[in-house]
PDB file of C-alpha atoms in Angstrom:
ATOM      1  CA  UNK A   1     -17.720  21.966 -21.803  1.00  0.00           C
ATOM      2  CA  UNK A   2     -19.929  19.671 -24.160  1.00  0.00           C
ATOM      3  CA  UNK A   3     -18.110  16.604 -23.101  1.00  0.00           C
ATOM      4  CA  UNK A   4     -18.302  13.675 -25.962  1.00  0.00           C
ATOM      5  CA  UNK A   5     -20.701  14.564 -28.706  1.00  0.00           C
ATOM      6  CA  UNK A   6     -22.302  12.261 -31.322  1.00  0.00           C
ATOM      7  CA  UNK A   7     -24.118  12.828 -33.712  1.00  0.00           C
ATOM      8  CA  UNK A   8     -26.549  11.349 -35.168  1.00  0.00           C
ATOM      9  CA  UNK A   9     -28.856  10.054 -32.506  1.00  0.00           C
ATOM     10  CA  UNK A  10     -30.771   8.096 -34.516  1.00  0.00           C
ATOM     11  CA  UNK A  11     -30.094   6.473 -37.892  1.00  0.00           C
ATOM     12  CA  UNK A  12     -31.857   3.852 -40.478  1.00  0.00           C
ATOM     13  CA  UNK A  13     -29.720   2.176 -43.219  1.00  0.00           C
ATOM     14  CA  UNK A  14     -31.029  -0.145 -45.853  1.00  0.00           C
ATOM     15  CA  UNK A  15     -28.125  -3.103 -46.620  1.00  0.00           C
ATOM     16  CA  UNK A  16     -25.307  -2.108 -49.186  1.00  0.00           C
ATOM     17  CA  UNK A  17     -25.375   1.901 -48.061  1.00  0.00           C
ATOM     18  CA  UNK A  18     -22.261   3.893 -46.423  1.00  0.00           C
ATOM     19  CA  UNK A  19     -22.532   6.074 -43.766  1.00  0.00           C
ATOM     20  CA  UNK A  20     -20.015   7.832 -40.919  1.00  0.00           C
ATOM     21  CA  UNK A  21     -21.201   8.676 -37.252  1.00  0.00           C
ATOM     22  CA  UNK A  22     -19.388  11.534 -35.985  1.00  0.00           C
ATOM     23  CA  UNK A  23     -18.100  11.999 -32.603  1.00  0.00           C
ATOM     24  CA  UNK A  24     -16.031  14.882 -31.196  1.00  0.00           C
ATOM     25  CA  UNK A  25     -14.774  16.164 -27.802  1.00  0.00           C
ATOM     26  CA  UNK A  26     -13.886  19.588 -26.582  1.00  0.00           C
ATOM     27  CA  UNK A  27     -11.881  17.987 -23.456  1.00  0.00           C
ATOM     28  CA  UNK A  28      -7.812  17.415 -25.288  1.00  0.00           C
ATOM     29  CA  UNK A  29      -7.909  14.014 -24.481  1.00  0.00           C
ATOM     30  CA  UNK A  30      -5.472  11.931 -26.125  1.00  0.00           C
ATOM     31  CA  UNK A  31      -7.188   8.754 -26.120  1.00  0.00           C
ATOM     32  CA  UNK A  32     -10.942   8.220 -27.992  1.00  0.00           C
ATOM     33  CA  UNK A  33     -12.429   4.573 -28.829  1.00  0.00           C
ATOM     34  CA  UNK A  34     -15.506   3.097 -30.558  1.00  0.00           C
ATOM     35  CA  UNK A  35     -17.868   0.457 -29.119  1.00  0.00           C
ATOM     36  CA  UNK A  36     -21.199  -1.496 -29.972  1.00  0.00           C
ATOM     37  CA  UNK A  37     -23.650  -2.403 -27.309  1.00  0.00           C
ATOM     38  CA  UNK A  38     -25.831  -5.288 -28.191  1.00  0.00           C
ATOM     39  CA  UNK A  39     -28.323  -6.796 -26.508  1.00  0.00           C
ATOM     40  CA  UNK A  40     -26.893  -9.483 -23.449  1.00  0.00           C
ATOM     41  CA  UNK A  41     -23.160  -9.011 -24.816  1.00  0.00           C
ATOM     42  CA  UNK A  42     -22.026  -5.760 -22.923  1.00  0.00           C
ATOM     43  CA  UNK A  43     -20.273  -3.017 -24.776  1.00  0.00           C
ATOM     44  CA  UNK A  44     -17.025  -4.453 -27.138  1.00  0.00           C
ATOM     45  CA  UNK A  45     -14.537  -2.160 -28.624  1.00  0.00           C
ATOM     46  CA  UNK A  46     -14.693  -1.907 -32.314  1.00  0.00           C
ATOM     47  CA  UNK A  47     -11.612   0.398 -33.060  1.00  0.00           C
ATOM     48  CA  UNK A  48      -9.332   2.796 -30.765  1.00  0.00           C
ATOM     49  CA  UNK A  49      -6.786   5.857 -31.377  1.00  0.00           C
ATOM     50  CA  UNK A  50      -4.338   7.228 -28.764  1.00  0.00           C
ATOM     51  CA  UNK A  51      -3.414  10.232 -30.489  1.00  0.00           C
ATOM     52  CA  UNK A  52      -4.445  12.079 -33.802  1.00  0.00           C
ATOM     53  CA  UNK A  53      -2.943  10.037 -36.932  1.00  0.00           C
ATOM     54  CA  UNK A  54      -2.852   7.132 -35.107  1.00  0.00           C
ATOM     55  CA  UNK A  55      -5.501   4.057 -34.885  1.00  0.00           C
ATOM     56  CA  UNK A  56      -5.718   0.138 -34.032  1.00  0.00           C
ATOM     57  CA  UNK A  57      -8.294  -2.159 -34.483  1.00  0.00           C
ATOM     58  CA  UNK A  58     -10.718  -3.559 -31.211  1.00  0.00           C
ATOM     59  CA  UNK A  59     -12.188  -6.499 -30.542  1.00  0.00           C
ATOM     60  CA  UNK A  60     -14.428  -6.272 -33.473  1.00  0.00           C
ATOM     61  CA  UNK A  61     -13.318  -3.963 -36.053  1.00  0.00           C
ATOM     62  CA  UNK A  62     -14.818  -5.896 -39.448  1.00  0.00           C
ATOM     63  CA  UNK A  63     -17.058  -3.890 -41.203  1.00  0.00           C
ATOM     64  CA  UNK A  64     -15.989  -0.363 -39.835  1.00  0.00           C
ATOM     65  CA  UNK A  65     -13.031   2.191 -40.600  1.00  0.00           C
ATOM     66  CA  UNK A  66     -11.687   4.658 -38.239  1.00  0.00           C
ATOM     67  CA  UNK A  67      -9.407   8.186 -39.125  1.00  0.00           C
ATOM     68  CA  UNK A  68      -8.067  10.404 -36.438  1.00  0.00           C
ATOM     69  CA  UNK A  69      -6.823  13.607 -38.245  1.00  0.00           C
ATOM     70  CA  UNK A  70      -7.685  15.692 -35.126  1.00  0.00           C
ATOM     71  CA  UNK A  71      -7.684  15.308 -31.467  1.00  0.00           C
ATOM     72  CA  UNK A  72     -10.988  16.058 -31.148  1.00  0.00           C
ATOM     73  CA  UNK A  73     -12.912  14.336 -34.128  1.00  0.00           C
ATOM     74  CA  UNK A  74     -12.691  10.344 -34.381  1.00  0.00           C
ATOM     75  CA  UNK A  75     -15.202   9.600 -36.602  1.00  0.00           C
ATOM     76  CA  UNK A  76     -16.293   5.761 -37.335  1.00  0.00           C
ATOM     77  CA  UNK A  77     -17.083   4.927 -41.235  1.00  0.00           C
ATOM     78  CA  UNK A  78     -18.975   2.172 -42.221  1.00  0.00           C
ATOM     79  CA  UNK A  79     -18.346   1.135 -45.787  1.00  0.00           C
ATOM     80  CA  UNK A  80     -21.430  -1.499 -46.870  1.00  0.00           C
ATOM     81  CA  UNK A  81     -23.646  -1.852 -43.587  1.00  0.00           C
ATOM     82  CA  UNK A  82     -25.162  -5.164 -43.288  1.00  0.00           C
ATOM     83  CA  UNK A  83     -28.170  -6.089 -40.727  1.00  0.00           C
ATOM     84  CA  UNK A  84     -25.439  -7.618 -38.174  1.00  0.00           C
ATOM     85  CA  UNK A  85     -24.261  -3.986 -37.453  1.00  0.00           C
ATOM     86  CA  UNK A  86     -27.395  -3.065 -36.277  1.00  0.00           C
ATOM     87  CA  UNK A  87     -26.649  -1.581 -32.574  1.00  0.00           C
ATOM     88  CA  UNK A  88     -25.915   0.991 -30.460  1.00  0.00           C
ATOM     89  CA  UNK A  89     -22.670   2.662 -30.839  1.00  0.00           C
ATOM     90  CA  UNK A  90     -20.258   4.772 -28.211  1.00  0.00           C
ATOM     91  CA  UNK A  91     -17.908   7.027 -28.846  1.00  0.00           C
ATOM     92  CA  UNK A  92     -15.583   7.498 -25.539  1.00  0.00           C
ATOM     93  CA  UNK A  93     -12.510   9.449 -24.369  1.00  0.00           C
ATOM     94  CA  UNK A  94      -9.734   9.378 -21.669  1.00  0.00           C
ATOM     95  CA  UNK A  95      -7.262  12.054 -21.184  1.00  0.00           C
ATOM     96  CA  UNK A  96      -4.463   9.110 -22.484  1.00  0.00           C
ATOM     97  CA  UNK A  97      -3.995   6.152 -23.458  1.00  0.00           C
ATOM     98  CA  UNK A  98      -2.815   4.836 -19.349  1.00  0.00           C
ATOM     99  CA  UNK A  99      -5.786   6.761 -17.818  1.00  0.00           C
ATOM    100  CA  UNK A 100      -8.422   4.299 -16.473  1.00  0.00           C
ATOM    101  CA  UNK A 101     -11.682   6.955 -16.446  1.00  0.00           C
ATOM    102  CA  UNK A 102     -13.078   6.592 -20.078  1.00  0.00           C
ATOM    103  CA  UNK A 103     -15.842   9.326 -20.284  1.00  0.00           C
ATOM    104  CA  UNK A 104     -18.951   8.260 -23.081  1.00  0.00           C
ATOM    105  CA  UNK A 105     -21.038   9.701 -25.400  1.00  0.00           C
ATOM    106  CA  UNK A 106     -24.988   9.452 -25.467  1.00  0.00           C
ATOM    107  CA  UNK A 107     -24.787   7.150 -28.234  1.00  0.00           C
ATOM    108  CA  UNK A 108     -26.067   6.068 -32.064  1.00  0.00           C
ATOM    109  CA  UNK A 109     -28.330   4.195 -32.376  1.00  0.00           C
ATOM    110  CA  UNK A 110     -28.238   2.360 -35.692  1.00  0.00           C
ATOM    111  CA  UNK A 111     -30.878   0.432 -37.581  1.00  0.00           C
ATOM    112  CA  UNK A 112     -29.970  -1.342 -41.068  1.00  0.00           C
ATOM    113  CA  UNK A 113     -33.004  -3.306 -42.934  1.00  0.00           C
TER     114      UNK A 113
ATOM    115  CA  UNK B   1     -14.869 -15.332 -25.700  1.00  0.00           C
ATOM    116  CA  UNK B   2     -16.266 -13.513 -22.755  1.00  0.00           C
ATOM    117  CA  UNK B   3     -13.344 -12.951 -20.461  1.00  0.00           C
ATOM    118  CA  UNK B   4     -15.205 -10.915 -17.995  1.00  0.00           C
ATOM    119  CA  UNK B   5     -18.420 -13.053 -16.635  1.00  0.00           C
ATOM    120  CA  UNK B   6     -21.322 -11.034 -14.913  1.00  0.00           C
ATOM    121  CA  UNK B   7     -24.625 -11.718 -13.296  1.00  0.00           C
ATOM    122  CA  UNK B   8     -27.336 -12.149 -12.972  1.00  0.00           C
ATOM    123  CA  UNK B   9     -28.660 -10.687 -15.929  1.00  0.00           C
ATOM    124  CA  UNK B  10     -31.675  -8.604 -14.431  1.00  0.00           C
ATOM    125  CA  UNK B  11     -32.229  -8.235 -10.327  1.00  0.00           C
ATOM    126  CA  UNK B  12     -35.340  -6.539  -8.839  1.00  0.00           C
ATOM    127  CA  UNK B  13     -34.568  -4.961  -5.735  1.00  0.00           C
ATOM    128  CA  UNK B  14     -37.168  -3.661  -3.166  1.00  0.00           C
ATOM    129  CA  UNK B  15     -36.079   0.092  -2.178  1.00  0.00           C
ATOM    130  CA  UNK B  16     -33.963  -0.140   0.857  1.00  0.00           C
ATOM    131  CA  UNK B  17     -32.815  -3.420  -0.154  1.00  0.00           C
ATOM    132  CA  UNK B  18     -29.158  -4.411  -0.905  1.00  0.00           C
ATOM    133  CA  UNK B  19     -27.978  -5.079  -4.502  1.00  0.00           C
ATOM    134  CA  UNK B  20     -25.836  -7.332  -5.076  1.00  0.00           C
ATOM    135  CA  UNK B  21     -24.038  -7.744  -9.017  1.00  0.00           C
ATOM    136  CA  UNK B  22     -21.434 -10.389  -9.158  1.00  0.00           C
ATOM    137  CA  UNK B  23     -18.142 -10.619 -11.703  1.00  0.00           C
ATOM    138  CA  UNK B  24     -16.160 -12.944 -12.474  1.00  0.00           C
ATOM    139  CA  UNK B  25     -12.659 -13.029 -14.823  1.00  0.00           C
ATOM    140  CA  UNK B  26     -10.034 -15.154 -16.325  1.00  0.00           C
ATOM    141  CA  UNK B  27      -6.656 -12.729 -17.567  1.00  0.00           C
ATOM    142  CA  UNK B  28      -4.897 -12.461 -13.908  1.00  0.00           C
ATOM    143  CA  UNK B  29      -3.054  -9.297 -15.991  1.00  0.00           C
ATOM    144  CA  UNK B  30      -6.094  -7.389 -15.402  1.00  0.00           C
ATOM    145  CA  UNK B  31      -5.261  -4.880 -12.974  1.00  0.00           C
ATOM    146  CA  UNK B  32      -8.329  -2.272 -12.806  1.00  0.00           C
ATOM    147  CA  UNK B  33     -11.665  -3.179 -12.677  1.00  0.00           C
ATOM    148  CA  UNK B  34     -14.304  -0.509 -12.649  1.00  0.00           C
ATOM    149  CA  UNK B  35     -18.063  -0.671 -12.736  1.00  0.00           C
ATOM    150  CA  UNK B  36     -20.160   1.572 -15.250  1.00  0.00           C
ATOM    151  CA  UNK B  37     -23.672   2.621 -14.721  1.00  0.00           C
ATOM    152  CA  UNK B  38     -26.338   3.293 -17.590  1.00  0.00           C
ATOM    153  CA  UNK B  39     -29.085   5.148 -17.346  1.00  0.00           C
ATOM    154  CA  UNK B  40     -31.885   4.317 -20.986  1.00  0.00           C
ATOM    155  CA  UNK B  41     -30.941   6.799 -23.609  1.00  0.00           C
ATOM    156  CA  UNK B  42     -27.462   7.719 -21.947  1.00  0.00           C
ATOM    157  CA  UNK B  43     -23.731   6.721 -22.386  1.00  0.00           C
ATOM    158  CA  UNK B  44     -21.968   4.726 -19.314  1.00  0.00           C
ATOM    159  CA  UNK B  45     -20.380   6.848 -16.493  1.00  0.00           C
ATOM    160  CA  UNK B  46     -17.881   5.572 -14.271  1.00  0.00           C
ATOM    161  CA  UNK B  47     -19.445   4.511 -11.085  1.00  0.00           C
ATOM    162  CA  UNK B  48     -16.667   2.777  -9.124  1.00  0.00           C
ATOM    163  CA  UNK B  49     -13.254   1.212  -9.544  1.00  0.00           C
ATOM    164  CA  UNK B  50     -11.179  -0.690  -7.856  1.00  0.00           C
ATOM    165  CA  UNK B  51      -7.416  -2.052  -8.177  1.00  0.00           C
ATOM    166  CA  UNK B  52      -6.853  -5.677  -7.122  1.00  0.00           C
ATOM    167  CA  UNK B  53      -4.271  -4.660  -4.089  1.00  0.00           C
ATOM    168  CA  UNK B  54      -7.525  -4.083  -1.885  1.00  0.00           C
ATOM    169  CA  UNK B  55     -10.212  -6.261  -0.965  1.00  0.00           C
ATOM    170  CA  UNK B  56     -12.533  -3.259  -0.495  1.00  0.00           C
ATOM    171  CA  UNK B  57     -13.364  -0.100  -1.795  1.00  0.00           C
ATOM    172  CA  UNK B  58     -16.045   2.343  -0.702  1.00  0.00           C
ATOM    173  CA  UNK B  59     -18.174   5.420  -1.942  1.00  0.00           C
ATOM    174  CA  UNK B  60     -21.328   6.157  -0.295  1.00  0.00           C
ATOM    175  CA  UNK B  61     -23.970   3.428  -0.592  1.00  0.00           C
ATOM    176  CA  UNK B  62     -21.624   1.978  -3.752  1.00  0.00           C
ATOM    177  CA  UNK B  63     -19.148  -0.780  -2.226  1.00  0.00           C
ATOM    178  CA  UNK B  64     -16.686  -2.680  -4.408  1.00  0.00           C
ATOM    179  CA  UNK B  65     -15.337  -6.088  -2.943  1.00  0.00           C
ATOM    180  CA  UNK B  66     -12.706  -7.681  -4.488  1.00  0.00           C
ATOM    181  CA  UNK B  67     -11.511 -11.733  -4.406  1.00  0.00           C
ATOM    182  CA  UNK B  68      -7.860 -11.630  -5.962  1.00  0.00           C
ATOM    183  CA  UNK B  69      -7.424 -15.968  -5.608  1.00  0.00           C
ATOM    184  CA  UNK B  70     -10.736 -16.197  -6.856  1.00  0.00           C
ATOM    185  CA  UNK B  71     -10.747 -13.560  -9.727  1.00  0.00           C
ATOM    186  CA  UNK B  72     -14.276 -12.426  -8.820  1.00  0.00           C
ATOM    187  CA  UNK B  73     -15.416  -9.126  -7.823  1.00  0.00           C
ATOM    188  CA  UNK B  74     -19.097  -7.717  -7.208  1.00  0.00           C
ATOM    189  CA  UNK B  75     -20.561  -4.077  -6.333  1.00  0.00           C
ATOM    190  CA  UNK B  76     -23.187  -3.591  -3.343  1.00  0.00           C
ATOM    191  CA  UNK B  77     -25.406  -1.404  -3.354  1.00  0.00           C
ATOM    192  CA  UNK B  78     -26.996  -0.624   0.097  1.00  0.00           C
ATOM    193  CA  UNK B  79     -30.254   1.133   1.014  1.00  0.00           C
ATOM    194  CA  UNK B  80     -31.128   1.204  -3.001  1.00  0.00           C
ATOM    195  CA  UNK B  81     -33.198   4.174  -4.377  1.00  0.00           C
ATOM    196  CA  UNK B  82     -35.639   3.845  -7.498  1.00  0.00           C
ATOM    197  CA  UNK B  83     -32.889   6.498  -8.789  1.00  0.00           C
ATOM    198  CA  UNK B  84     -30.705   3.446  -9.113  1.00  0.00           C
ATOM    199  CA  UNK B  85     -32.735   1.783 -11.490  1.00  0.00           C
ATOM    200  CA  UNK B  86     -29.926   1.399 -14.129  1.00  0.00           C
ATOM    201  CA  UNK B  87     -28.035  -0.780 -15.995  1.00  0.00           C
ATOM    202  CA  UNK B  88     -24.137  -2.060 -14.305  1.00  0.00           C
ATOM    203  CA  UNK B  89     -21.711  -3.094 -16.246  1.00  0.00           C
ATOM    204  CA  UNK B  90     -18.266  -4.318 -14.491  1.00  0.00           C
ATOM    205  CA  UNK B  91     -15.574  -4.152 -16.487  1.00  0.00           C
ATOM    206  CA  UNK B  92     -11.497  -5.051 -16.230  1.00  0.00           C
ATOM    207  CA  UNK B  93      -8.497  -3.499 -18.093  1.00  0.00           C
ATOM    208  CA  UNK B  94      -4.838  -4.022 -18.541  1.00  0.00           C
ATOM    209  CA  UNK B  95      -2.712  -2.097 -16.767  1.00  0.00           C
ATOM    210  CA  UNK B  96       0.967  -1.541 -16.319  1.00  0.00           C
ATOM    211  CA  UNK B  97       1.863   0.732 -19.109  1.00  0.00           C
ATOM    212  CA  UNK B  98      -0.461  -1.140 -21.918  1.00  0.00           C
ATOM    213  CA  UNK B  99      -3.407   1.112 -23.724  1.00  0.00           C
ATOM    214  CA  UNK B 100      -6.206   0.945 -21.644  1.00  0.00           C
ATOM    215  CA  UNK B 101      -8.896  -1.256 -23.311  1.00  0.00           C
ATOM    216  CA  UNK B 102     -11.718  -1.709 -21.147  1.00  0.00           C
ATOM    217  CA  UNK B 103     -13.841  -5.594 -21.298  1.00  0.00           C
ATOM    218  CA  UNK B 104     -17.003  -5.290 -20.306  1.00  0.00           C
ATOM    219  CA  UNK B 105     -18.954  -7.806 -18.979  1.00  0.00           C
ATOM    220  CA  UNK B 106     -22.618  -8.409 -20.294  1.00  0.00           C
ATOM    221  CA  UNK B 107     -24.278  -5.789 -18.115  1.00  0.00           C
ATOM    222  CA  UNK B 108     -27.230  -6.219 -15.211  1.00  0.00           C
ATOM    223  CA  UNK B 109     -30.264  -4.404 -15.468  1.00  0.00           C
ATOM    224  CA  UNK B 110     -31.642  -3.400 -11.927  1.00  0.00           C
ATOM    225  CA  UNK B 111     -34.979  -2.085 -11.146  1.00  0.00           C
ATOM    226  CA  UNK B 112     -35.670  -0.742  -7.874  1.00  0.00           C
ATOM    227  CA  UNK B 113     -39.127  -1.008  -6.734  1.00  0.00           C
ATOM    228  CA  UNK B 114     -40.663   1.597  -4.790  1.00  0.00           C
TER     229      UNK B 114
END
């Protein structure tokens, strides 16, 4: 049982390119979310889905696109990155959309000059 | 708009010491409030949670209190290890049937010193 997967670990944009992190989980959980951690401002949700087909946006969804076309892929698609998305991003998933545990991937960490 | 409020922002602890992280937030519809630990290079993991119909909530050396007229709550940690040397995040979600979006608050980075 992998858990929540992401790949990549580690990845360098210049301003104006596209790119899509991936995240997957082998545990049939309903419920999978994206969030940025940034430095002194916690982790915020960027976009959410609580079942395959179905997405809403976060706290802070400008910038990104989500698709959920299976339960266990929910992969987050940035369109033009710009120097403010620089951050670390989380995939995480809960077995629905009511359960409390949300279990996290290692991360992306994201770089655009 | 922050609507979960944590500090302090970094706490050094002396091993066997008590650490102390302190939260603080505004929606009174929040009805779960868990803490998340980080370890560098890792995702969060559930650490703790608590609902707000107890004042209290223990596992192990990990101790939630809880102040429902105040809308603050804060984690102890007694007898901290150098293990614990992490990074807490407290965090609140609606309840009651909504999607579970967790806010996190701003996160406090504790180093325990050997």
């Amino acid at each position: 049982n992998a858990g929540v997967t992401q790949t990549p670990k580690f990845q360098v944009l210049k301003t104006g390119q596209s790119m899509t992190l991936q995240c997957a989980q082998d545990m049939n959980h309903e419920y999978m979310s994206w969030y940025r951690q940034d430095p002194g401002m916690g982790l915020r949700l960027i976009h959410y889905s609580v079942g395959a087909g179905i997405t809403d946006q976060g706290e802070v969804p400008n910038g990104y696109n989500v698709s959920r076309s299976t339960t266990e892929d929910f992969p987050l698609r940035l369109l033009s990155a710009a120097p403010s998305q620089t951050s670390v991003y989380f995939c995480a998933s809960s077995y629905d959309r009511l359960s409390y545990e949300q279990y996290f991937g290692p991360g992306t960490r994201l770089t655009v000059t | 708009q922050q609507q979960v409020k944590q500090s302090p922002q970094s706490l050094i602890v002396q091993k066997g010491g008590i650490s102390i992280i302190n939260c603080a937030y505004e929606n009174t519809a929040f009805d779960y409030f868990p803490w998340y630990q980080q370890f560098p290079g890792k995702g969060p993991a559930l650490l703790i949670a608590i609902r707000p119909d107890v004042s209290e909530k223990k596992e192990g050396r990990f101790t939630i209190s809880f102040n429902k007229s105040a809308k603050q709550f804060s984690l102890h940690i007694m007898d901290s290890q150098p293990g614990d040397s992490a990074t807490y995040f407290c965090a609140a979600t609606l309840g009651r049937g909504a999607t579970n979006k967790l806010i996190f608050g701003t996160g406090t980075l504790l180093a325990v010193q050997p």
